[in-house]
Amino acid sequence: MEDLPYPLREHAAGTLRAASGRPLNEITEAALDAGELTIADTRISAATLLAQAEVARRAGYPQLAENLARAAELTAVPNTEVLRIYDRLRPGRATHAELLALAELLEREYSAHRCAGFIREAAAVYLQRGLLRKA
Amino acid sequence: MTRSRRYELLDTREINRETFVEPWPEAGLIVAESPLDPRPSLRMEGGQVVELDGRPRAQFDAIDSFIADHALDLAVAEEAMATPDLHIARMLVDINVPRQAVLRLAAGCTPAKLCAIMAHLSVLEMMQGLAKMRVRRAPANQAHVTNRREHPALLAADAAEAGLRGFAEVETTVGVARFAPLNALAILVGTQTGRGGVLTQCSVEESLGLRLAMLGLTTYAETLSVYGTEGAFVDGDDTPWSKAFLASAYASRGVKVRFTSGTGSEALMAHAEGCSMLYLEARCLCVTRGAGSQGVQNGSISCIALPEALPGGVRAVLAENLLASMLGLEVASGNDALASHSAIRKSAKLMLQFIPGTDLIFSGYSAVPKADNLFGGGNFDAEDHDDYSVLQRDMQIDGGTRPVSEEEALATRREAARAIQAVYAELGLPPISDAEVEAAVVAHASTDMPSRDVVADLAAADAFLASEQTVLAVVAALRRRGFERIAANILELGRQRVAGDYLQPAAIFDRDFRVRSGINDPNDYAGPGTGYRLTGARWEELQRIRTARSPRDFIAPQIGAPSPRLIELGPARRGSQTEVILAVGPAFGRELTRTIGGLEHDDVLAAILTGVAEEGLTARLVRVRHSSDCAEIGHTGARLSGSGVAVGLQSRGTTIIHRRDLPRLSNLELFPQSPSLTLESYRQIGRNAARYAKGERPTPVPVQVDNWARLRLIVKTALLHRRETEQVRDEPPVELGFDWEPDV
């Protein structure tokens, strides 16, 4: 793994940024005491998730890498929206059209192409297996 | 029917409180190799799977589709399926085959193929395989910390102690769901008091779980359950896609994700479809891998009693752990839920994961008493802490914990309880009194705690969630109240969340708060001399259980001032009268002055001499110097005795009645149970010796038999004998004078 910067905390501390854009090195007690820190300063960014996805892919964990890449997309999606989509994906919750609409929303609003593809795939399987909401 | 007394007793044994049933495949009550399990098969066309385990794509259920399209590595699938099961089984135990080679092939195996490989393996071979396939180099452990009263100070104190004991992860849950934010908070503050870098989770429903993670109160989630049949999945209100999406959602919030599965869940939900538990678990594991979870907690988990009711159940549970590790998944290997009434059975079962070592040996060692465990009672509890430490020490195995002294435990519990008290005060939560803090420091169970106003606490929990306060307010509160070290640990968890290193397979933080995962610390076991070895400082740490003592002062109670009543007179001569010789060992009355039972040597001599005198004889006293052996001491005395009879007495108290004409290793009477001998016993020994000397045939002296004495005293016995043997000289016996008058 010599060619990978993992752990990023050690080897990429100088370039890592939180979801808020704050550099990792500026997440400090002093900043907290000065009232500068918000919770977004301790959230992982899409770019870092993609870097971790690449670490996983190169180490031979392609499915984990794919999951982390989907996660990178979801960093932009608000909590309530994430939970709503999760609920729609449960069995018998959404019609085929509703799932496709969700996929389109993810693509349009959040450029979440991987997640959108994943939901379209689910919609096709749900259709075949009777896992959709009866319209 | 006539009852056997023995069978009546057996009926009362703990093991016979268990339920044991015969297999019934149609009901899913079979652990492996059900006649209804499909045969392994895989057919591909145009880069797509068109048949999986005997089922064509047109008939795929949702799980088949997910496995075919997400789990299988299609680049190696055909090669893997064409490799004989037995060959892959042998690869698992062959130290010349590296872990990577097994991972590569297993990635292309269908669920039925994975089971066919397991069918060739004994439990021992599976353990060998698990030692090789575990993701992380060193094993670790997870604790459960809950209490029935959901008392924040007790949660914090118990979490701190768990952190100090070395648990890498601590999971809590709730009795009342609304307590979730406060319980998560208490566990976070507690663990980071005990050791910075312990990962925490609060097991609650998903939306609340995600919110807690968003607030920075938790760092991992492992209750994402998956199932091996579509029916069970749907009854669990999920699909592989919904669970995979949830996994991505957690990861997007910087939360380490581990799925949950385990043998028996489908049968319990009446959706086994006649398949074996292991086959369905193999499907779960493929789904888990396909969804991109870095790991799984499996090993039947809460269903453990079901496979254990069936033949081969414990073996199947080990097989599912091994299958998960073959798929590159971190394994938190069960041993959490109450699995047996029998301490023998529960410990034996643990060995299958404990000896090879897994990423997390328990997916929840109950670090609280059984009654306080809100997960339904742990298979190992806080009461078993010392037993567990001894197991690690006995086998030189790193079970992921360390022994903790009472002083250390009290100190960390006090710091954690005070810290959560400070956080409650700063955040305006219902106060935690000093009395509650002090109770939490010394408490074993929540019954030791004063009760709190639950209604006020719940209202505060609701208000806390509504206020949108985050972990940063907690860190600030800790800093204001002087808990800088705990605050620094929690803030570092925030930085680690930004870096995301702990999202990788089998990631935990070591005691230096450095991430250890399958990426930077992969298991490199390849036979003797390789892989993780318990050596050096860590091994020394695990040796120092709190009840271990130095053996150097072990026999101090047996060493007093040399007896002034015992003097050496000169070379011992052979007698001609009807007498008894009382022959003592080289250290008697000098280097050692008390028997192992604590009797003064002077008193023992007086008792034996009294017994001899009661029979109207006299005894001469000699010290044997050339041997510390009881039979030799006695026989030497017998050879000097005018009657041919002697009592031989080792300094530790072991006694023999010997006669000149007997072979050295024979005797008239032998008293090996020296700890049970009383002065009355010694007096009777003196009497019997005198009666033998007179040519009588006395009834042997009755002695108590204590089965446990040897177990309890063997170290002391060895050291007393060593001290006596140190005094052995190549010199003839010497006659002793003893300042004593018969009291008869």
Coordinates of C-alpha atoms in Angstrom, one line a residue, chain B residues 234-426:
Chain B
V234 CA -39.5 -8.4 3.1
D235 CA -40.8 -9.3 6.6
G236 CA -37.8 -7.4 7.9
D237 CA -39.1 -4.5 5.9
D238 CA -36.0 -4.2 3.7
T239 CA -34.5 -5.3 0.4
P240 CA -30.8 -5.7 -0.5
W241 CA -31.1 -2.3 -2.3
S242 CA -32.7 -0.5 0.7
K243 CA -30.0 -1.9 3.0
A244 CA -27.2 -1.0 0.6
F245 CA -28.6 2.5 0.3
L246 CA -28.7 2.8 4.1
A247 CA -25.1 1.7 4.2
S248 CA -24.1 4.5 1.8
A249 CA -26.2 6.9 3.8
Y250 CA -24.3 6.0 7.0
A251 CA -20.9 6.2 5.2
S252 CA -21.8 9.6 3.8
R253 CA -22.1 10.8 7.4
G254 CA -18.7 9.3 8.3
V255 CA -20.1 6.2 10.1
K256 CA -18.4 2.8 10.0
V257 CA -21.0 0.3 8.9
R258 CA -21.3 -3.4 9.7
F259 CA -24.2 -5.5 8.6
T260 CA -25.8 -8.1 10.8
S261 CA -26.8 -11.6 9.8
G262 CA -26.7 -15.1 11.3
T263 CA -27.8 -18.6 11.1
G264 CA -31.3 -19.3 12.2
S265 CA -33.0 -16.0 11.5
E266 CA -34.9 -17.2 8.5
A267 CA -36.2 -20.3 10.3
L268 CA -37.2 -18.1 13.2
M269 CA -39.2 -15.9 10.7
A270 CA -40.7 -19.0 9.1
H271 CA -39.1 -18.1 5.7
A272 CA -36.3 -20.7 5.4
E273 CA -37.8 -22.4 2.3
G274 CA -36.4 -25.7 3.5
C275 CA -32.8 -24.5 3.1
S276 CA -30.1 -25.0 5.7
M277 CA -29.1 -22.2 8.0
L278 CA -25.6 -22.1 6.6
Y279 CA -26.7 -21.9 3.0
L280 CA -29.0 -19.0 3.8
E281 CA -26.2 -17.3 5.7
A282 CA -23.9 -17.7 2.7
R283 CA -26.5 -15.8 0.8
C284 CA -26.6 -13.1 3.5
L285 CA -22.9 -12.7 3.3
C286 CA -22.9 -12.4 -0.4
V287 CA -25.5 -9.6 -0.1
T288 CA -23.4 -8.0 2.6
R289 CA -20.4 -8.0 0.3
G290 CA -22.4 -6.8 -2.6
A291 CA -23.8 -3.9 -0.7
G292 CA -20.3 -2.7 0.1
S293 CA -20.5 -3.2 3.9
Q294 CA -16.9 -3.5 5.2
G295 CA -18.0 -6.2 7.6
V296 CA -20.6 -8.2 9.3
Q297 CA -21.5 -9.3 12.8
N298 CA -22.4 -12.9 12.4
G299 CA -22.3 -16.1 14.3
S300 CA -26.0 -16.4 14.7
I301 CA -26.1 -13.4 17.1
S302 CA -29.5 -13.3 18.8
C303 CA -30.7 -16.5 17.2
I304 CA -27.8 -18.5 18.6
A305 CA -30.0 -20.9 20.7
L306 CA -31.6 -22.1 17.5
P307 CA -28.5 -23.6 15.8
E308 CA -27.4 -24.8 19.2
A309 CA -30.5 -26.8 19.5
L310 CA -29.5 -28.8 16.4
P311 CA -26.6 -31.2 15.7
G312 CA -23.5 -29.5 14.4
G313 CA -24.9 -26.1 15.3
V314 CA -21.8 -24.7 16.9
R315 CA -19.7 -25.9 14.0
A316 CA -22.1 -24.2 11.5
V317 CA -21.7 -20.9 13.5
L318 CA -18.0 -21.1 13.1
A319 CA -18.4 -21.9 9.4
E320 CA -20.4 -18.7 8.9
N321 CA -17.6 -16.7 10.6
L322 CA -15.1 -18.3 8.3
L323 CA -17.3 -17.7 5.2
A324 CA -17.5 -14.0 6.0
S325 CA -13.8 -13.7 6.4
M326 CA -13.3 -15.5 3.1
L327 CA -15.4 -12.8 1.4
G328 CA -13.0 -10.1 2.8
L329 CA -15.5 -9.0 5.5
E330 CA -14.6 -7.9 8.9
V331 CA -16.2 -10.3 11.3
A332 CA -17.6 -9.5 14.7
S333 CA -18.1 -13.1 15.6
G334 CA -21.2 -13.3 17.9
N335 CA -20.7 -14.7 21.4
D336 CA -22.9 -11.9 22.5
A337 CA -26.4 -13.3 23.1
L338 CA -27.1 -15.7 25.9
A339 CA -26.3 -19.1 24.3
S340 CA -26.3 -21.6 27.1
H341 CA -27.2 -22.3 30.7
S342 CA -24.0 -24.3 31.0
A343 CA -20.7 -22.6 31.7
I344 CA -18.9 -25.5 30.1
R345 CA -20.8 -25.2 26.9
K346 CA -20.6 -21.5 26.6
S347 CA -16.8 -21.5 27.2
A348 CA -16.3 -24.4 24.8
K349 CA -18.2 -22.5 22.1
L350 CA -16.2 -19.4 22.6
M351 CA -13.0 -21.2 22.0
L352 CA -13.9 -21.6 18.3
Q353 CA -13.5 -17.8 17.8
F354 CA -11.2 -17.1 20.7
I355 CA -8.4 -19.4 19.6
P356 CA -8.1 -18.4 16.0
G357 CA -8.9 -14.8 16.8
T358 CA -11.4 -12.7 14.9
D359 CA -11.6 -9.0 14.1
L360 CA -13.9 -8.6 17.0
I361 CA -14.2 -11.8 19.0
F362 CA -17.5 -10.8 20.6
S363 CA -20.0 -8.6 18.8
G364 CA -20.8 -7.4 22.3
Y365 CA -19.1 -8.8 25.4
S366 CA -21.4 -7.7 28.2
A367 CA -19.3 -5.3 30.3
V368 CA -22.3 -5.0 32.7
P369 CA -24.2 -7.6 34.7
K370 CA -26.7 -9.8 32.9
A371 CA -29.7 -8.1 34.4
D372 CA -28.5 -4.7 33.2
N373 CA -27.8 -5.9 29.6
L374 CA -30.6 -4.5 27.5
F375 CA -29.6 -6.7 24.6
G376 CA -31.2 -9.6 26.4
G377 CA -28.3 -10.7 28.6
G378 CA -24.8 -11.4 27.6
N379 CA -23.2 -14.8 27.1
F380 CA -20.2 -13.4 29.0
D381 CA -20.7 -10.7 31.5
A382 CA -18.9 -8.3 33.8
E383 CA -18.9 -11.2 36.3
D384 CA -16.7 -13.1 33.9
H385 CA -14.0 -10.5 33.5
D386 CA -11.4 -12.3 35.6
D387 CA -12.2 -15.7 33.9
Y388 CA -11.7 -14.1 30.5
S389 CA -8.4 -12.6 31.6
V390 CA -7.2 -16.0 32.8
L391 CA -8.2 -17.6 29.5
Q392 CA -6.0 -15.1 27.7
R393 CA -3.1 -15.8 30.1
D394 CA -3.6 -19.6 30.0
M395 CA -3.4 -19.9 26.3
Q396 CA -1.2 -16.9 25.5
I397 CA -4.0 -15.5 23.3
D398 CA -4.9 -11.9 22.8
G399 CA -8.6 -11.8 23.4
G400 CA -8.7 -8.1 22.9
T401 CA -9.0 -7.0 26.5
R402 CA -6.6 -6.5 29.3
P403 CA -6.7 -7.0 33.1
V404 CA -7.5 -3.9 35.0
S405 CA -6.8 -3.3 38.7
E406 CA -9.5 -2.2 41.1
E407 CA -7.7 1.1 41.6
E408 CA -7.5 1.8 37.9
A409 CA -11.1 0.9 37.4
L410 CA -12.3 3.1 40.3
A411 CA -10.2 6.0 39.0
T412 CA -11.5 5.9 35.4
R413 CA -15.0 5.4 36.6
R414 CA -14.8 8.5 38.8
E415 CA -13.3 10.6 36.1
A416 CA -16.1 9.5 33.6
A417 CA -18.9 10.0 36.1
R418 CA -17.6 13.5 37.0
A419 CA -17.2 14.3 33.3
I420 CA -20.8 13.4 32.4
Q421 CA -21.9 15.3 35.5
A422 CA -20.1 18.3 34.2
V423 CA -21.5 17.9 30.7
Y424 CA -25.1 17.6 32.1
A425 CA -24.6 20.8 34.2
E426 CA -23.1 22.8 31.3

